[in-house]
XYZ file of C-alpha atoms in Angstrom:
564
model
C 140.269 97.294 114.221
C 140.647 95.555 110.905
C 139.670 91.913 111.459
C 140.071 88.349 110.087
C 137.586 85.640 110.559
C 139.515 83.027 108.511
C 139.787 79.557 109.705
C 143.128 77.759 109.631
C 144.306 77.145 105.998
C 147.098 76.987 103.601
C 148.534 80.520 103.100
C 148.498 83.749 104.834
C 147.258 87.085 103.912
C 147.618 90.535 105.679
C 144.795 92.447 107.256
C 145.388 96.036 108.326
C 144.380 97.314 111.865
C 143.081 100.696 112.236
C 146.428 102.034 113.566
C 148.115 100.828 110.405
C 150.108 98.006 111.845
C 149.831 94.690 110.147
C 148.326 91.446 111.767
C 148.356 88.017 110.490
C 145.284 86.753 108.746
C 145.145 83.174 107.804
C 143.392 82.185 104.618
C 140.553 79.953 104.401
C 141.032 76.508 102.686
C 140.247 76.511 98.921
C 136.611 76.805 98.441
C 134.450 74.755 96.349
C 133.247 77.542 93.995
C 133.199 76.680 90.399
C 134.560 80.080 89.339
C 138.149 80.575 88.558
C 138.668 83.050 91.424
C 138.052 82.192 95.138
C 138.548 85.457 96.907
C 136.602 88.793 96.149
C 137.292 92.338 97.464
C 134.301 94.259 97.662
C 135.239 98.029 97.107
C 132.225 99.569 98.777
C 130.223 100.017 101.961
C 126.774 99.913 103.284
C 123.865 97.753 101.993
C 125.422 97.059 98.714
C 128.616 95.615 100.196
C 126.407 93.509 102.413
C 124.397 92.271 99.279
C 127.597 91.351 97.458
C 129.194 89.528 100.289
C 126.007 87.534 100.712
C 126.069 86.444 97.061
C 129.694 85.553 97.372
C 129.128 83.498 100.525
C 126.428 81.477 98.524
C 128.874 80.839 95.832
C 131.515 79.427 98.420
C 133.841 82.561 97.724
C 135.905 84.191 100.387
C 135.411 87.930 100.795
C 137.479 90.895 101.711
C 135.919 94.238 103.053
C 137.380 97.606 102.954
C 136.679 100.273 105.348
C 137.095 103.921 106.519
C 137.601 105.030 110.090
C 133.785 106.023 109.992
C 132.933 102.240 109.330
C 135.038 100.390 111.829
C 132.053 98.670 113.280
C 129.927 98.527 110.213
C 128.085 95.540 109.132
C 130.023 94.804 106.047
C 133.162 94.650 108.044
C 131.781 92.084 110.429
C 130.348 89.952 107.602
C 133.459 89.495 105.464
C 136.120 87.059 106.073
C 138.970 89.665 106.051
C 138.519 93.433 106.547
C 141.096 96.061 105.896
C 141.209 99.790 106.816
C 141.851 102.034 103.723
C 141.805 105.533 105.340
C 139.921 108.288 107.197
C 136.339 109.017 106.606
C 136.426 111.384 103.585
C 135.740 109.397 100.468
C 138.510 110.673 98.750
C 140.869 109.450 101.230
C 139.161 105.886 101.563
C 136.605 104.552 99.149
C 137.712 106.621 96.272
C 141.509 105.868 97.017
C 142.497 103.601 94.334
C 145.978 102.997 95.459
C 144.607 102.057 98.932
C 142.145 99.603 97.657
C 144.536 97.986 95.182
C 146.910 97.520 98.200
C 144.120 95.956 100.147
C 143.490 93.402 97.278
C 147.141 92.615 97.004
C 147.832 92.066 100.642
C 144.850 89.981 101.112
C 145.419 87.684 98.070
C 142.076 88.844 96.489
C 141.493 87.800 92.767
C 138.548 89.742 91.873
C 137.039 93.189 92.677
C 133.372 94.058 92.824
C 132.767 97.811 92.903
C 129.057 97.808 93.849
C 127.459 101.104 92.805
C 128.733 104.735 93.473
C 132.263 105.422 94.331
C 134.439 103.888 91.906
C 131.927 101.607 89.969
C 131.905 103.493 86.848
C 135.466 104.808 86.725
C 136.957 103.280 83.687
C 140.380 104.256 85.229
C 139.815 102.207 88.201
C 138.583 99.108 86.097
C 141.605 99.356 84.139
C 143.891 99.563 87.198
C 142.242 96.358 88.516
C 142.624 94.430 85.338
C 146.202 95.717 84.800
C 147.051 94.281 88.306
C 146.042 90.848 87.038
C 142.605 90.912 89.045
C 139.173 90.317 87.819
C 137.015 93.422 87.622
C 133.283 92.417 88.336
C 131.665 94.680 85.887
C 131.618 95.775 82.031
C 135.178 96.092 80.464
C 136.933 99.468 80.882
C 136.635 100.367 77.428
C 132.793 99.905 77.642
C 132.653 101.832 80.899
C 134.575 104.610 79.134
C 132.370 104.859 75.992
C 129.007 104.525 77.855
C 130.186 106.670 80.680
C 130.598 109.659 78.551
C 126.921 110.727 77.902
C 127.705 112.220 74.440
C 129.436 108.995 73.146
C 126.591 107.025 74.582
C 124.147 109.334 72.656
C 126.152 108.711 69.446
C 126.150 105.051 69.905
C 122.409 104.906 70.441
C 121.815 107.171 67.310
C 124.085 104.960 65.288
C 122.337 101.848 66.494
C 119.044 103.469 65.346
C 117.749 104.255 68.841
C 116.192 107.720 69.282
C 117.815 109.996 71.596
C 116.476 112.906 73.417
C 116.972 115.945 71.106
C 120.088 118.015 72.045
C 123.622 118.337 71.156
C 126.072 115.609 70.424
C 129.184 117.518 71.235
C 130.320 119.378 74.414
C 129.643 123.204 74.532
C 132.898 125.046 73.749
C 133.053 127.077 77.188
C 136.709 127.822 76.532
C 135.806 129.686 73.444
C 133.826 132.925 74.254
C 133.400 133.615 70.508
C 131.443 130.418 70.341
C 128.616 131.740 72.493
C 126.552 132.869 69.647
C 127.037 129.352 68.114
C 125.786 127.792 71.389
C 122.784 130.225 71.627
C 121.831 129.120 68.061
C 122.095 125.427 69.039
C 119.903 126.052 72.161
C 117.313 127.688 70.160
C 117.254 124.518 67.812
C 117.150 122.236 70.806
C 114.166 124.338 72.280
C 113.246 125.784 75.591
C 113.104 124.629 78.330
C 116.303 122.709 78.184
C 118.711 121.021 80.448
C 122.487 121.730 80.742
C 123.933 118.130 81.422
C 127.382 116.936 82.500
C 128.793 114.513 80.037
C 130.330 112.496 82.933
C 128.612 111.226 86.131
C 125.083 111.385 87.167
C 122.640 112.128 90.068
C 121.802 115.548 88.669
C 125.378 116.942 89.361
C 126.121 119.593 86.890
C 122.478 119.720 85.662
C 120.851 123.055 85.159
C 117.356 123.792 83.881
C 117.069 126.762 81.613
C 113.894 128.290 80.571
C 115.346 131.568 78.719
C 118.138 132.095 76.395
C 119.744 134.954 78.512
C 119.974 132.619 81.464
C 122.010 130.077 79.360
C 125.546 131.357 79.821
C 125.371 131.395 83.745
C 123.731 127.877 83.671
C 126.643 126.573 81.447
C 129.206 127.996 83.637
C 127.643 126.698 86.915
C 126.990 123.324 85.668
C 130.405 122.911 84.382
C 131.884 124.249 87.440
C 129.878 121.554 89.406
C 130.624 118.689 87.075
C 134.307 119.461 87.330
C 134.220 119.443 91.133
C 132.067 116.278 91.271
C 133.600 114.189 88.340
C 136.957 115.917 87.477
C 135.307 116.595 83.834
C 133.669 120.089 83.429
C 132.218 119.186 79.959
C 128.600 119.929 79.567
C 125.927 119.627 76.686
C 122.416 120.744 75.985
C 119.478 118.441 75.952
C 115.643 119.212 75.585
C 113.583 118.781 78.578
C 110.988 116.132 77.941
C 108.050 117.482 80.179
C 105.636 114.911 81.863
C 107.916 112.239 81.041
C 108.417 108.786 82.653
C 111.722 107.379 83.609
C 111.965 103.710 82.445
C 115.054 101.623 82.525
C 115.959 98.233 81.050
C 118.199 95.746 82.868
C 120.855 94.318 80.607
C 123.271 91.270 80.787
C 125.954 90.524 78.357
C 128.654 87.860 78.016
C 132.126 87.436 76.573
C 130.438 85.673 73.394
C 128.683 88.893 72.471
C 125.146 87.830 73.671
C 123.074 90.626 75.236
C 119.838 90.235 76.807
C 117.128 92.292 78.527
C 115.827 90.938 81.758
C 112.797 93.487 81.851
C 112.214 97.031 82.618
C 111.653 99.238 85.768
C 109.902 102.521 86.163
C 111.860 104.967 88.181
C 109.759 108.112 87.637
C 109.100 109.174 91.202
C 112.243 111.166 91.933
C 113.824 114.280 93.741
C 116.615 116.314 92.363
C 116.865 113.676 89.504
C 117.547 111.008 92.136
C 115.220 107.996 92.417
C 112.886 107.512 95.356
C 110.537 104.692 94.239
C 111.101 101.908 91.676
C 108.930 99.181 90.355
C 109.020 96.387 87.874
C 107.431 95.937 85.517
C 106.751 99.545 84.284
C 102.932 99.777 84.706
C 100.752 100.609 81.734
C 102.993 99.273 78.927
C 101.527 96.939 76.313
C 103.389 93.727 75.483
C 104.508 95.107 72.209
C 105.603 98.329 73.651
C 107.714 96.526 76.250
C 109.134 94.236 73.592
C 110.284 97.233 71.582
C 111.692 98.970 74.681
C 113.804 95.785 75.374
C 114.978 95.657 71.806
C 116.183 99.175 71.813
C 118.143 98.613 75.044
C 119.758 95.482 73.785
C 120.712 97.232 70.417
C 122.735 99.662 72.407
C 124.296 97.020 74.530
C 125.257 95.127 71.568
C 126.598 98.183 69.705
C 128.866 98.911 72.946
C 129.840 95.266 73.279
C 128.579 95.228 76.648
C 129.792 92.505 79.026
C 128.336 92.003 82.448
C 125.470 94.032 83.824
C 124.480 97.354 82.909
C 121.108 99.424 82.414
C 119.839 101.451 79.720
C 117.639 104.343 80.745
C 115.030 105.989 78.569
C 112.468 108.790 78.933
C 108.793 107.978 77.937
C 107.189 111.164 76.560
C 103.611 111.903 77.170
C 102.803 111.014 73.623
C 104.247 107.415 74.140
C 107.692 108.112 72.269
C 110.792 106.863 73.797
C 114.194 108.577 73.904
C 117.434 107.052 74.962
C 118.868 108.849 77.993
C 122.082 107.080 79.315
C 123.578 103.649 80.219
C 124.715 103.012 83.721
C 127.500 100.435 83.513
C 127.169 98.877 86.914
C 124.638 97.224 89.219
C 121.929 99.564 89.925
C 120.689 100.347 93.345
C 117.173 99.087 92.365
C 118.221 95.737 90.711
C 116.303 93.935 93.505
C 112.953 94.528 92.052
C 114.052 92.828 88.772
C 115.397 89.890 90.886
C 112.010 89.456 92.550
C 110.141 89.408 89.265
C 112.598 87.145 87.337
C 113.734 84.992 90.111
C 117.435 85.651 89.237
C 120.297 86.515 91.594
C 121.942 89.540 89.372
C 124.888 89.708 91.546
C 125.562 86.026 91.154
C 125.179 86.527 87.285
C 127.617 89.309 87.483
C 130.322 87.108 89.192
C 129.727 84.212 86.787
C 130.077 86.662 83.707
C 133.146 88.169 85.200
C 134.661 84.722 85.255
C 134.014 84.443 81.548
C 130.960 82.093 81.697
C 128.216 82.501 79.298
C 124.769 83.841 80.068
C 123.298 81.271 82.367
C 120.126 79.180 81.159
C 118.222 80.964 83.886
C 118.986 84.418 82.559
C 118.130 83.355 79.070
C 114.917 81.928 80.232
C 114.055 85.275 82.098
C 115.032 87.203 79.125
C 112.557 85.209 76.992
C 109.689 85.914 79.223
C 110.635 89.605 80.025
C 108.193 91.121 77.802
C 105.209 89.340 79.378
C 105.908 89.661 83.266
C 103.721 87.541 85.533
C 104.242 89.325 88.884
C 105.038 92.915 90.229
C 107.583 94.219 92.712
C 107.914 97.769 94.108
C 111.048 99.233 96.110
C 111.290 102.339 98.051
C 114.621 103.932 99.180
C 114.579 104.661 102.960
C 117.287 107.357 103.380
C 118.454 109.603 106.360
C 116.792 112.729 104.724
C 114.103 115.204 105.824
C 111.197 115.079 103.162
C 109.623 118.158 104.961
C 112.812 120.197 104.105
C 113.287 119.289 100.424
C 114.855 116.053 101.329
C 117.789 117.631 103.095
C 120.396 115.094 104.455
C 119.695 114.294 108.106
C 122.737 112.201 109.575
C 122.661 111.258 113.272
C 122.286 108.267 115.643
C 119.789 105.472 114.923
C 118.094 104.791 118.300
C 115.320 102.474 117.225
C 115.416 100.215 114.092
C 112.569 97.864 113.228
C 112.171 96.556 109.691
C 109.105 94.676 108.326
C 109.111 91.043 107.426
C 106.558 88.490 106.095
C 105.686 86.834 102.751
C 106.714 89.087 99.715
C 108.796 91.592 101.787
C 112.567 92.071 101.311
C 114.818 94.570 103.061
C 118.419 95.244 101.952
C 120.184 97.230 104.490
C 123.258 97.493 106.626
C 121.848 99.921 109.324
C 120.870 98.791 112.899
C 120.088 100.535 116.063
C 122.828 102.291 117.895
C 124.656 103.159 114.651
C 125.553 106.648 113.644
C 124.830 107.667 110.119
C 127.852 109.544 108.960
C 127.584 112.709 106.983
C 130.441 111.744 104.476
C 128.473 109.180 102.433
C 125.245 108.542 100.693
C 122.407 108.515 103.136
C 120.583 105.447 101.747
C 119.730 103.400 104.849
C 117.562 100.569 103.388
C 115.752 99.277 100.279
C 112.297 98.110 101.171
C 111.005 95.816 98.373
C 107.620 93.941 98.176
C 106.592 91.349 95.727
C 102.927 90.648 94.669
C 100.873 88.711 92.206
C 100.079 92.132 90.694
C 100.586 95.796 90.935
C 97.434 96.402 93.270
C 98.625 93.666 95.702
C 102.056 94.642 95.640
C 101.113 98.325 96.781
C 98.924 96.983 99.544
C 101.653 94.848 100.783
C 104.036 97.882 100.574
C 101.644 100.114 102.620
C 101.474 97.436 105.274
C 105.230 97.075 105.368
C 105.735 100.683 105.742
C 103.353 100.849 108.753
C 105.525 98.084 110.265
C 108.763 100.015 109.829
C 110.122 102.062 112.741
C 113.111 104.232 112.795
C 113.764 106.558 115.667
C 116.467 109.009 116.434
C 116.976 110.450 112.836
C 114.511 111.812 110.249
C 113.887 109.533 107.260
C 112.001 109.428 104.054
C 109.419 107.103 105.654
C 106.638 109.633 105.821
C 107.004 110.486 102.162
C 106.846 106.765 101.259
C 103.736 106.176 103.356
C 102.286 109.307 101.506
C 103.001 107.703 98.118
C 101.723 104.368 98.979
C 98.429 105.802 99.931
C 98.152 108.225 97.078
C 95.495 107.845 94.527
C 97.706 108.981 91.677
C 100.286 106.267 92.485
C 97.856 103.689 92.814
C 96.369 104.633 89.426
C 99.919 104.599 87.879
C 99.731 108.266 87.033
C 103.538 108.504 87.087
C 106.080 111.147 85.739
C 109.513 112.744 86.681
C 107.476 115.752 88.149
C 105.294 113.477 90.644
C 107.079 114.885 93.625
C 106.733 118.557 92.730
C 102.950 117.980 91.616
C 101.926 116.011 94.758
C 104.325 116.350 97.514
C 105.199 119.911 96.861
C 101.813 120.915 95.623
C 99.395 123.782 96.664
C 100.793 124.977 100.098
C 97.659 125.796 102.245
C 94.938 123.200 102.473
C 96.885 120.631 100.787
C 99.992 121.044 103.032
C 97.681 120.727 106.199
C 96.384 117.469 104.892
C 99.760 116.297 103.902
C 100.830 116.924 107.484
C 98.099 114.608 108.795
C 99.110 111.820 106.291
C 102.866 112.557 107.071
C 102.740 112.058 110.899
C 99.825 109.594 110.972
C 101.598 106.500 110.661
C 104.114 107.575 112.951
C 101.491 108.527 115.564
C 99.974 104.989 115.135
C 103.238 103.330 115.602
C 103.786 105.422 118.754
C 100.416 104.488 120.380
C 100.941 100.808 119.390
C 104.545 100.135 120.235
C 105.910 103.119 122.081
C 104.910 105.113 125.082
C 101.133 104.707 124.270
C 101.264 100.960 125.157
C 98.765 98.491 123.833
C 95.674 100.248 124.745
C 96.175 103.047 122.337
C 96.578 105.767 124.851
C 99.499 108.061 125.263
C 101.276 107.189 128.476
C 102.365 110.725 128.911
C 98.721 112.230 129.570
C 96.207 109.524 128.899
C 94.900 111.140 125.690
C 93.658 108.893 123.059
C 94.858 110.068 119.522
C 91.799 110.601 116.990
C 91.773 108.154 114.084
C 93.907 108.859 111.068
C 90.907 108.447 108.743
C 89.118 111.246 110.785
C 92.064 113.672 110.125
C 91.934 112.754 106.469
C 88.130 113.594 106.282
C 88.801 116.869 107.669
C 86.882 116.350 110.975
C 88.717 118.463 113.488
C 91.777 117.727 111.388
C 93.896 120.640 112.777
C 93.486 119.496 116.404
C 94.413 115.845 115.359
C 97.423 117.087 113.424
C 98.601 118.975 116.520
C 98.004 115.948 118.684
C 99.840 113.575 116.148
C 102.642 115.806 115.732
C 103.334 115.953 119.493
C 103.308 112.226 119.518
C 105.694 112.031 116.509
C 108.370 114.433 117.784
C 110.371 111.751 119.558
C 110.261 109.341 116.752
C 110.704 112.025 113.982
C 112.874 114.734 115.574
C 112.544 118.072 114.105
C 108.926 117.556 112.906
C 107.720 120.490 115.225
C 110.074 122.996 113.710
C-alpha cells in the first residue's frame, strides 16, 4: 500500500494505494531548509533512493518515494514521508514511466525531482518534462544532458576543448546506406583493429561489439545497432579504437549556474566485467601530482565547454604509455560517488540539491577542489551484487535469507537490502556498496579484506567471493590495474589456477560458516564434527583438493549452486 508518514500540517497531498485508490496524505509543516524547495520526489529505487532520502532529511526537506508493485515493502518506501505507487514491476511501466512519475510529483506537491542514477537519470526528455512542469530537476540542465549523453557530440566537445579523444569516428556509421559499407571499412582501417563498435547513446556496454577482423565488422555493426536501439531507442553506432591494457579513470565534476566548474578528484574504475564496474577507488593509485592535476584540468575544460551545472563525471582511458584519452561524460550522480565523499569529506548529494536550487559552489566544494590533486587518504568501494561470479557474473535473483553487513571505523555500507527481502529479476542486481576509508591505500585494502570477511549473505549467490579474491590478490595490492584485470586473473588459466581460485573463493564462506553458522564457536562442523582445514593450508597446496571439497560442502548452504 502507498503510505504517508506526514504529521498534521497546513495543506494536503495525495498518496496512491496499490489498488489505485486515493488516500489523504497530510503534508508536513514548512521545513527549515534554506533551499527554495521543501519537498523532493526521488525517481528511483534501492540503495540510491535511500541515499538521496537521507540527504534530503538532513537538509530538512520532505520526501516522496515512488515504487512499483515489486517494491511495495522496500526500504525507500518506508523511509520517505510519502510514497506513491507508479505501476507494475516492469521498468517501462513504472520507473521509466515519465507520465506516472510526473503525476506522482503533482499529486504530492513535490517541488523538485532527483533521478539518482540509471532509469531516467540521463534522459534529457525527462529532465525537460520536469522543468517544463515547473519543477526543479536535480541534475545537469536538459541541454547539457542532451549534448554530453550523445557520445559523438561529447567527443567533438572534448576535441574542440583541446582534450585528446580515443581515436575513432566522430560521426555515426551510415547503416541505412549499404553503398557506404566500403567507406565504413576504410574508416575502420584508419582507426585500426581491434576496434569497438559503440552506441552513441546509453552505456553499460549495451550495443558494444569488439571486432578484430574487417570481415566481422558488418555483422558487429548490425548487432550493436540492434541492441542499442532496443536498450536506448537509438540505434546509432560509431567506431572507436580499443585501447589495450588501459586503466579506466574518471573525474568527479561539480558546476554552478555562474559557470564555475571544479574537479573534486579522480577514481580508478578499472576492474570491470562486461564494461561494468566492480571495484572503484579514490584517488587513482600510481599517479603523480602533476599527472593528477593535468587530468583534472582536462575534465574541467570539457565541463566548461559543455556549460555543466550540477554533478557529472568525465571518464578517461589511461593507455599503458601514460597517455590519456577522453571516453565520455556521465551527466548524473555516479554509483561510486561515495569514495570521493570519503576522501573529500563532502556530501555530493547535498551539493547537488544546493546547486539545483541555484546556489553557487559551496566553500567546502571549492576547498576540496583546491586540494584534489594532492589527496591525503584513500577509499575503496566494491559493488556487492546478486550475481554468480563463477558463471561469468550471471544474474542471481532470489530470497535473501541472511544479511549481515560489516561496521567499525572507516567502514561505510550503502544499501537498501535486508534479510527476508526478495531480489527481483526486473532491476539492476546491485545489493550494497561496501566502502572503506584508510590513511593510505595499503591500510584501506587491509580494512576492505577484514570488512569482507565480516559480511554474510545467505540464500542467493553474490559477488562476495570475487571481492574477497580481489582484496587478497597481489596484483591488486600492487596496483597493477587494467580493464582486462578480470580476464587476466579471475578468468585466467583454467586448470591449477582454477583449483586455487576455488579454494580462495569458498574459503571465506567456510570460515564464516564455522564461526557463525552450523559450526558454532569451536570451529567444528555441527553436522559431522569435522574441523575444516586452514585456508592458508589450501593456498599453500597441502592437500588442497580435499580441503576444497570440504570447504565447498560447508559453503553450499551459504552460496547456493556452488556445488554445481
